Structure formats: C-alpha cells, structure tokens
Short mmCIF file of C-alpha atoms in Angstrom, two decimals:
data_model
loop_
_atom_site.label_atom_id
_atom_site.label_comp_id
_atom_site.label_asym_id
_atom_site.label_seq_id
_atom_site.Cartn_x
_atom_site.Cartn_y
_atom_site.Cartn_z
CA MET A 25 0.00 0.00 0.00
CA PHE A 26 1.27 3.47 -0.87
CA ARG A 27 0.17 6.82 0.46
CA PHE A 28 1.35 10.35 1.20
CA ALA A 29 1.16 11.31 4.89
CA GLN A 30 0.95 15.04 4.06
CA PRO A 31 -0.43 15.22 0.51
CA GLN A 32 -1.09 18.96 0.74
CA TYR A 33 2.57 19.58 -0.09
CA LEU A 34 2.06 18.01 -3.51
CA TRP A 35 0.43 21.30 -4.52
CA LEU A 36 3.99 22.64 -4.69
CA LEU A 37 4.48 20.59 -7.86
CA TRP A 38 2.49 23.26 -9.68
CA ALA A 39 5.66 25.34 -9.40
CA VAL A 40 7.36 23.07 -11.98
CA PRO A 41 5.33 24.24 -15.03
CA LEU A 42 5.69 27.79 -13.72
CA PHE A 43 9.48 27.39 -13.69
CA VAL A 44 9.37 26.03 -17.27
CA LEU A 45 7.34 29.00 -18.49
CA LEU A 46 9.69 31.45 -16.78
CA PHE A 47 12.73 29.70 -18.25
CA LEU A 48 11.28 29.76 -21.79
CA TRP A 49 10.33 33.41 -21.40
CA ALA A 50 13.84 34.30 -20.14
CA ALA A 51 15.47 32.35 -22.99
CA HIS A 52 13.28 34.08 -25.56
CA ARG A 53 14.04 37.48 -24.06
CA ARG A 54 17.79 36.75 -24.04
CA ARG A 55 17.71 35.64 -27.66
CA ARG A 56 15.87 38.80 -28.70
CA ARG A 57 18.47 40.95 -26.96
CA LEU A 58 21.33 39.13 -28.68
CA GLU A 59 19.68 39.63 -32.08
CA ARG A 60 19.91 43.39 -31.53
CA PHE A 61 23.70 43.17 -31.42
CA GLY A 62 24.18 41.10 -34.56
CA ASN A 63 23.84 37.76 -36.31
CA PRO A 64 23.46 34.90 -33.80
CA ALA A 65 25.95 32.71 -35.69
CA THR A 66 28.54 35.48 -35.61
CA LEU A 67 27.95 36.12 -31.91
CA ALA A 68 28.36 32.40 -31.19
CA GLU A 69 31.87 32.50 -32.71
CA LEU A 70 32.74 35.57 -30.63
CA ILE A 71 31.72 33.89 -27.34
CA PRO A 72 32.75 30.25 -27.86
CA ASP A 73 32.75 29.45 -24.14
CA VAL A 74 29.00 30.07 -23.75
CA SER A 75 27.12 26.76 -23.54
CA THR A 76 23.37 26.69 -24.12
CA GLY A 77 23.27 23.01 -23.25
CA ARG A 78 24.78 23.69 -19.82
CA VAL A 79 22.17 26.35 -19.06
CA VAL A 80 19.38 23.94 -20.00
CA LEU A 81 20.92 21.15 -17.94
CA LYS A 82 21.31 23.42 -14.88
CA PHE A 83 17.64 24.37 -15.20
CA LEU A 84 16.55 20.73 -15.50
CA LEU A 85 18.60 19.75 -12.45
CA PHE A 86 17.15 22.60 -10.37
CA THR A 87 13.55 21.94 -11.45
CA LEU A 88 13.79 18.21 -10.84
CA ALA A 89 15.33 18.85 -7.40
CA CYS A 90 12.44 21.18 -6.47
CA ALA A 91 9.89 18.56 -7.57
CA LEU A 92 11.62 15.88 -5.48
CA LEU A 93 11.71 18.20 -2.47
CA ALA A 94 7.93 18.67 -2.77
CA VAL A 95 7.47 14.89 -2.93
CA ALA A 96 9.72 14.42 0.11
CA ALA A 97 7.74 17.05 2.06
CA ALA A 98 4.55 15.10 1.30
CA ARG A 99 6.14 12.12 3.10
CA PRO A 100 5.61 9.14 0.77
CA GLN A 101 5.01 5.94 2.70
CA PHE A 102 5.11 2.35 1.46
CA GLY A 103 3.59 -0.80 2.86
CA SER A 104 1.63 -1.28 6.01
CA LYS A 105 1.68 -3.68 8.87
CA LEU A 106 -0.55 -4.30 11.84
CA ARG A 107 0.84 -3.79 15.29
CA GLU A 108 -1.04 -4.92 18.35
CA GLU A 109 -1.38 -2.92 21.53
CA LYS A 110 -3.32 -3.72 24.64
CA ALA A 111 -4.87 -1.17 26.98
CA ARG A 112 -6.47 -1.43 30.37
CA GLY A 113 -9.64 0.46 31.12
CA VAL A 114 -13.42 0.21 30.91
CA GLU A 115 -15.94 0.37 28.10
CA MET A 116 -18.24 3.29 28.70
CA MET A 117 -21.49 4.24 26.96
CA LEU A 118 -22.93 7.71 27.55
CA ALA A 119 -26.69 8.04 27.16
CA VAL A 120 -27.65 11.72 26.91
CA ASP A 121 -31.23 12.94 27.11
CA VAL A 122 -32.00 15.35 24.23
CA SER A 123 -35.73 15.73 24.85
CA ASN A 124 -37.24 19.20 24.88
CA SER A 125 -37.24 19.19 28.70
CA MET A 126 -33.41 19.39 28.53
CA LEU A 127 -33.82 22.87 27.07
CA ALA A 128 -35.05 24.16 30.43
CA GLU A 129 -32.91 27.03 31.69
CA ASP A 130 -32.64 26.29 35.40
CA TYR A 131 -28.98 25.61 34.45
CA GLU A 132 -27.46 28.38 32.36
CA PRO A 133 -27.50 28.53 29.43
CA SER A 134 -29.61 25.34 29.48
CA ARG A 135 -29.49 21.82 30.85
CA LEU A 136 -28.40 20.43 27.48
CA GLU A 137 -25.63 22.97 26.87
CA ARG A 138 -24.20 22.36 30.32
CA THR A 139 -24.29 18.63 29.62
CA LYS A 140 -22.42 19.04 26.32
CA TYR A 141 -19.74 21.09 28.05
CA ALA A 142 -19.31 18.47 30.78
CA VAL A 143 -19.14 15.59 28.27
CA ASN A 144 -16.38 17.35 26.34
CA LYS A 145 -14.41 17.82 29.55
CA LEU A 146 -14.91 14.13 30.32
CA PHE A 147 -13.41 13.11 26.99
CA ASP A 148 -10.44 15.41 27.62
CA GLY A 149 -9.63 13.52 30.81
CA LEU A 150 -9.90 9.96 29.50
CA LYS A 151 -6.77 7.99 28.59
CA GLN A 152 -7.34 4.30 27.93
CA ASP A 153 -11.09 3.87 28.34
CA ARG A 154 -13.28 3.29 25.32
CA VAL A 155 -16.40 5.41 24.91
CA GLY A 156 -19.59 5.49 22.92
CA LEU A 157 -22.48 7.96 22.73
CA ILE A 158 -26.24 7.53 22.59
CA VAL A 159 -28.80 10.33 22.39
CA PHE A 160 -32.41 9.71 23.22
CA ALA A 161 -35.81 11.26 23.66
CA GLY A 162 -38.86 9.18 22.72
CA GLU A 163 -36.48 6.88 20.82
CA PRO A 164 -32.74 6.25 21.29
CA LYS A 165 -30.13 6.70 18.59
CA VAL A 166 -26.51 5.50 18.61
CA GLN A 167 -24.56 8.63 17.80
CA LEU A 168 -21.09 7.09 18.19
CA PRO A 169 -20.18 3.38 18.52
CA ILE A 170 -17.58 2.31 21.08
CA THR A 171 -14.23 3.86 20.19
CA SER A 172 -10.93 5.02 21.68
CA ASP A 173 -10.77 8.04 19.35
CA TYR A 174 -11.52 10.84 21.80
CA ARG A 175 -11.17 13.55 19.16
CA MET A 176 -13.97 11.98 17.17
CA ALA A 177 -16.01 11.54 20.35
CA LYS A 178 -15.68 15.25 21.13
CA ALA A 179 -16.75 16.16 17.61
CA PHE A 180 -19.93 14.08 17.98
CA ALA A 181 -20.60 15.48 21.46
CA ARG A 182 -20.54 19.04 20.12
CA ARG A 183 -23.34 18.13 17.70
CA ILE A 184 -25.74 16.87 20.38
CA ASP A 185 -29.10 18.49 19.75
CA PRO A 186 -32.83 17.62 20.11
CA SER A 187 -33.11 17.55 16.30
CA LEU A 188 -31.05 14.32 16.24
CA VAL A 189 -34.09 12.37 17.47
CA SER A 190 -37.34 12.59 15.54
CA VAL A 191 -39.63 11.28 18.31
CA GLN A 192 -39.98 13.47 21.39
CA GLY A 193 -40.61 12.18 24.90
CA THR A 194 -38.26 10.62 27.45
CA ALA A 195 -37.86 6.86 27.09
CA VAL A 196 -35.12 6.07 29.62
CA GLY A 197 -35.74 2.32 29.45
CA LYS A 198 -35.27 2.20 25.67
CA ALA A 199 -32.09 4.24 26.00
CA LEU A 200 -30.64 1.78 28.51
CA GLU A 201 -31.61 -1.17 26.33
CA GLN A 202 -29.92 0.46 23.34
CA ALA A 203 -26.81 1.17 25.41
CA LEU A 204 -26.53 -2.52 26.32
CA LEU A 205 -26.89 -3.51 22.65
CA ALA A 206 -24.26 -0.95 21.62
CA PHE A 207 -21.48 -2.76 23.47
CA PRO A 208 -19.43 -5.15 21.31
CA ALA A 209 -20.87 -8.66 21.20
CA GLU A 210 -17.58 -10.26 22.27
CA ARG A 211 -16.71 -9.65 25.88
CA GLU A 212 -13.59 -10.88 27.57
CA GLU A 213 -13.86 -12.42 31.01
CA GLY A 214 -13.94 -9.78 33.74
CA GLN A 215 -14.26 -6.90 31.28
CA SER A 216 -15.74 -3.80 32.95
CA ARG A 217 -18.64 -2.03 31.27
CA VAL A 218 -20.58 0.99 32.46
CA VAL A 219 -23.39 3.21 31.24
CA ILE A 220 -23.55 6.87 32.23
CA LEU A 221 -27.10 8.18 31.97
CA ILE A 222 -27.58 11.96 31.92
CA THR A 223 -31.20 13.09 32.08
CA ASP A 224 -33.72 15.10 34.05
CA GLY A 225 -35.38 11.81 34.94
CA GLU A 226 -38.86 12.61 33.62
CA ASN A 227 -39.59 9.19 32.18
CA HIS A 228 -42.98 9.01 30.47
CA GLU A 229 -42.59 6.08 28.11
CA ASP A 230 -41.44 2.74 29.58
CA ASP A 231 -40.17 0.73 32.52
CA ALA A 232 -36.64 2.00 33.11
CA LEU A 233 -36.17 -0.14 36.24
CA ALA A 234 -36.75 -3.35 34.25
CA ALA A 235 -34.00 -2.25 31.84
CA ALA A 236 -31.75 -1.60 34.85
CA ASP A 237 -32.37 -5.14 36.08
CA ARG A 238 -31.30 -6.54 32.72
CA ALA A 239 -28.16 -4.42 32.86
CA ALA A 240 -27.38 -5.80 36.31
CA GLU A 241 -27.78 -9.35 35.01
CA ALA A 242 -25.32 -8.54 32.20
CA GLY A 243 -22.81 -7.17 34.69
CA VAL A 244 -23.12 -3.59 33.48
CA ARG A 245 -23.13 -0.81 36.04
CA ILE A 246 -25.28 2.24 35.41
CA TYR A 247 -24.23 5.63 36.74
CA THR A 248 -26.94 8.26 36.63
CA ILE A 249 -26.76 12.04 36.65
CA GLY A 250 -29.86 14.06 37.37
CA ILE A 251 -29.70 17.49 35.79
CA GLY A 252 -32.34 20.00 36.79
CA THR A 253 -34.00 21.18 39.98
CA PRO A 254 -36.94 19.67 41.89
CA GLU A 255 -38.73 23.00 41.50
CA GLY A 256 -38.28 22.77 37.76
CA ALA A 257 -38.16 25.38 35.04
CA PRO A 258 -40.25 26.24 31.97
CA ILE A 259 -39.14 25.06 28.54
CA ARG A 260 -38.51 27.64 25.88
CA ILE A 261 -38.20 26.77 22.17
CA GLY A 262 -37.59 29.46 19.59
CA GLY A 263 -38.22 32.19 22.15
CA ASP A 264 -41.67 30.87 23.16
CA PHE A 265 -42.46 28.85 26.26
CA ILE A 266 -44.18 25.47 25.78
CA ARG A 267 -47.74 25.31 27.12
CA ASP A 268 -50.11 22.40 27.71
CA GLU A 269 -53.64 21.90 26.35
CA GLN A 270 -55.05 24.14 29.07
CA GLY A 271 -52.64 26.90 28.14
CA GLU A 272 -50.57 26.46 31.28
CA MET A 273 -46.84 26.80 31.06
CA VAL A 274 -45.08 23.39 31.07
CA VAL A 275 -42.54 23.07 33.87
CA SER A 276 -39.87 20.33 33.72
CA LYS A 277 -38.89 18.94 37.15
CA LEU A 278 -36.10 16.61 38.14
CA ASP A 279 -37.20 13.06 39.10
CA GLU A 280 -34.43 11.81 41.39
CA ARG A 281 -36.13 8.71 42.76
CA MET A 282 -36.06 6.77 39.52
CA LEU A 283 -32.45 7.71 38.75
CA ALA A 284 -31.27 6.71 42.22
CA ALA A 285 -33.11 3.37 41.93
CA ILE A 286 -31.51 2.62 38.54
CA ALA A 287 -28.03 3.24 39.91
CA GLU A 288 -28.69 1.23 43.09
CA ARG A 289 -29.94 -1.84 41.22
CA THR A 290 -26.80 -2.04 39.08
CA GLY A 291 -24.20 -1.18 41.73
CA GLY A 292 -23.60 2.23 40.21
CA LEU A 293 -23.90 5.72 41.63
CA TYR A 294 -26.42 8.53 41.39
CA VAL A 295 -25.17 12.11 41.36
CA ARG A 296 -27.32 15.20 41.31
CA ALA A 297 -25.86 17.91 39.09
CA THR A 298 -25.27 21.35 40.58
CA LYS A 299 -24.80 24.67 38.89
CA GLN A 300 -21.08 24.38 39.61
CA SER A 301 -20.58 20.78 38.45
CA ILE A 302 -22.60 18.33 36.38
CA GLY A 303 -21.23 15.45 38.44
CA LEU A 304 -19.15 13.61 35.89
CA GLU A 305 -16.01 14.13 37.99
CA GLU A 306 -17.43 12.10 40.88
CA ILE A 307 -18.59 9.36 38.54
CA VAL A 308 -15.26 9.13 36.71
CA LYS A 309 -13.51 8.88 40.08
CA SER A 310 -15.83 6.06 41.10
CA ILE A 311 -15.28 4.28 37.76
CA GLY A 312 -11.52 4.65 38.24
CA GLU A 313 -11.79 2.64 41.44
CA MET A 314 -13.27 -0.28 39.51
CA GLU A 315 -10.99 -3.09 38.48
CA GLN A 316 -9.55 -2.11 35.12
CA SER A 317 -9.80 -4.89 32.57
CA GLU A 318 -7.76 -5.52 29.46
CA LEU A 319 -9.68 -4.14 26.54
CA SER A 320 -9.85 -5.57 23.06
CA THR A 321 -6.61 -5.48 21.12
CA LEU A 322 -6.16 -2.18 19.29
CA ARG A 323 -4.76 -2.43 15.78
CA PHE A 324 -3.44 0.39 13.70
CA GLU A 325 -1.46 0.67 10.48
CA GLU A 326 2.21 1.56 10.59
CA PHE A 327 3.84 2.81 7.41
CA ASP A 328 7.51 2.92 6.47
CA GLU A 329 8.71 6.45 5.66
CA GLN A 330 10.23 6.81 2.18
CA TYR A 331 10.93 10.56 2.09
CA ARG A 332 14.70 10.04 2.51
CA LEU A 333 15.17 8.75 -1.05
CA PRO A 334 13.64 11.74 -2.92
CA LEU A 335 15.22 14.11 -0.41
CA GLY A 336 18.67 12.58 -0.94
CA ILE A 337 18.36 12.68 -4.74
CA ALA A 338 17.17 16.30 -4.59
CA LEU A 339 20.20 17.34 -2.53
CA VAL A 340 22.57 15.59 -4.96
CA LEU A 341 20.92 17.34 -7.93
CA LEU A 342 21.20 20.73 -6.21
CA VAL A 343 24.91 20.15 -5.56
CA LEU A 344 25.46 19.19 -9.21
CA GLU A 345 23.55 22.26 -10.33
CA LEU A 346 25.78 24.47 -8.21
CA LEU A 347 29.00 22.82 -9.46
CA LEU A 348 27.98 22.91 -13.11
CA LEU A 349 29.22 26.12 -14.79
CA ASP A 350 27.36 28.05 -17.47
CA ARG A 351 30.47 28.05 -19.66
CA ARG A 352 32.40 25.20 -21.21
CA ASN A 353 35.22 23.71 -19.16
CA PRO A 354 38.42 23.68 -21.27
CA LEU A 355 39.54 20.47 -19.59
CA LEU A 356 36.39 18.68 -20.73
CA ALA A 357 36.07 20.32 -24.14
CA ARG A 358 37.55 17.33 -25.97
CA PHE A 359 34.75 15.06 -24.65
CA ASN A 360 32.02 17.32 -26.16
CA ILE A 361 29.49 16.16 -23.57
CA PHE A 362 26.70 18.38 -24.85
CA ARG A 363 27.32 17.60 -28.54
CA GLU A 364 27.74 21.25 -29.46
CA PRO A 365 29.71 22.18 -32.59
#
C-alpha cells in the first residue's frame, strides 16, 4: 500500500510548469536581446565558451530537485503492517437525554448545553477507556459506537441536539436497552462495562427499572446524573415557552427517585448535578476505582517512511547544479558532452 502522509505539499508541484514558463520566457528574451547586437551565428563565434546546453541542464537539475523536495515534504510511505497494543480500562457508553425538557434554563444557558460542556471535559480527561455515545428522547439513537478516538467523540458530542431524534418524549428504558446492545458482542472475562445516563429523569414512556435489572444481570453498572431542579423550570423553544392543552406553562422537574433506583440496582452511583458541576467528575472517580480490565486489542497501520530517497536525490541534484558552470570547461572540451559544434 502506498500513500502520502501530508499530501497537501504536492500542490507545490504546480511550481514546476511555472518554472518552465519562466525559463522559456527568459530564454526568448535573451535571444531577442542578442539579435539586436548582430547575427546569432557570428555572436556564437565571438563567445565560444558560452554553452546553451549547460544552461538547459542546470535548469533541469534545479527543477527536478524542487519537484523531489515537494514529494519528500509530502512524506511518501510504502507498505503497512498491523501492530497490536493492549490497553487497560473500561468500556463506557454515555446516554444523553436530548428531549425538549433538557432545554429548560434552570442551568445556564440550558441543561443540554451544560451537559455538552461536561461531556467534552470528560473526553479530555480519558486515557485508555473506550467510549460510545447515545442520544435519546422518545427513541434512542446511537450517535457514536464504542471507540478510543476521543477527538472523534468530542466532535460528535458538540453536535448533540434535540433535532437528532425525531420522536420526542423521554424513554429512559429504551435508552438503557440500546446502550446494552451498543457494546461489542464479544466480551472478555472480567471486562468492565458501564453506562452513564444523563437526564432530568422525567420518564414518560417505559419501565426503566426493568431495563436496569437486565443491565445488572449482564454485569453492566449504570451511573446516573440528574440534571435539573426539583422545583423545575419552563421550557422555551424558539423564544416561546411550551404550554399544555389548558394553556398552562409546562414546567420540567427533576425526578431523582427513579435515577437513584436505577443506579442502586446495578451497583452504580447517582449524582445530582449542581450549577457548579454536572457530576461527571465524581462518577469518573468512582469508575476509576473499579478493576480495570484488558480491553480488546487495538490495531493500527504503521507505514515505512520513504521521504529520505527523494530528499537525498534532490540534494545531490542541487549540488550538481551548483557545481555545473554556465560556460564550457576547457579540460572537458575534448569530450564534447553536450554535442555542441
């Protein structure tokens, strides 16, 4: 397999035709100037040491060296091989509530925005754990499968929004079921798996405790974070507050009892978010105290760098270009290298 590690430098190759055009223009201009002084054949006899072939060769050496330098800068790489690495950590699925109730502003600027900020900070602090991301409202959606690419995880976390889920509501049970299915099918003995559920706890759709029991049977701990206040806050969408059928303003309140029960049944931990901290720090600390298991083998491609060859040839060509004179060398005249009369 062949590739360039930094292909953007190949754009420098466009300088080659530019050099050719400049050289042809300079040669034409030089020839026109000489024609003003007299007949070109006569002038050639008057300056016998001038070598047109040497000038052309010096230009070719310089241009080819520049092209090879551009190729070397692009870092050509040949071949690939798989190298195995093992890491110790846990597999972690985040299930984030994106229902309209998460737009309540009892946490500034909103519950959801504070959650996104905390999730990004979580990914910054991880080292060897593998993470995945699920968003849910009335239906769950796997936003990011289990991965160790934290940069990708942060990119997906920044795009968390209620528009990702077409069905509104808060189906915590379905979200937990989807989180369990999102883990890889193969599980090594003793491998630690956790689900972090972030929601306001207003479950209107299903039996979340039954899903927690199934997680406990599978050996998956569920850590829950309740974001919101018991007093609640109105929900504003597009500048207007949501109202019910009677015209009363809808107020979203935190339901802590269900979240605490889910965590208790699976051996996890419930944390109530505050305006200073969402609570992910406490949960990560608790997860860190779990027995770290050896995760699945990570494989990545390793390429052999080949930039040294074009770089070396380019340097040799530049040295030759510098050593080559524009005029004929009397010592080499008898060899007539450039076949000039």
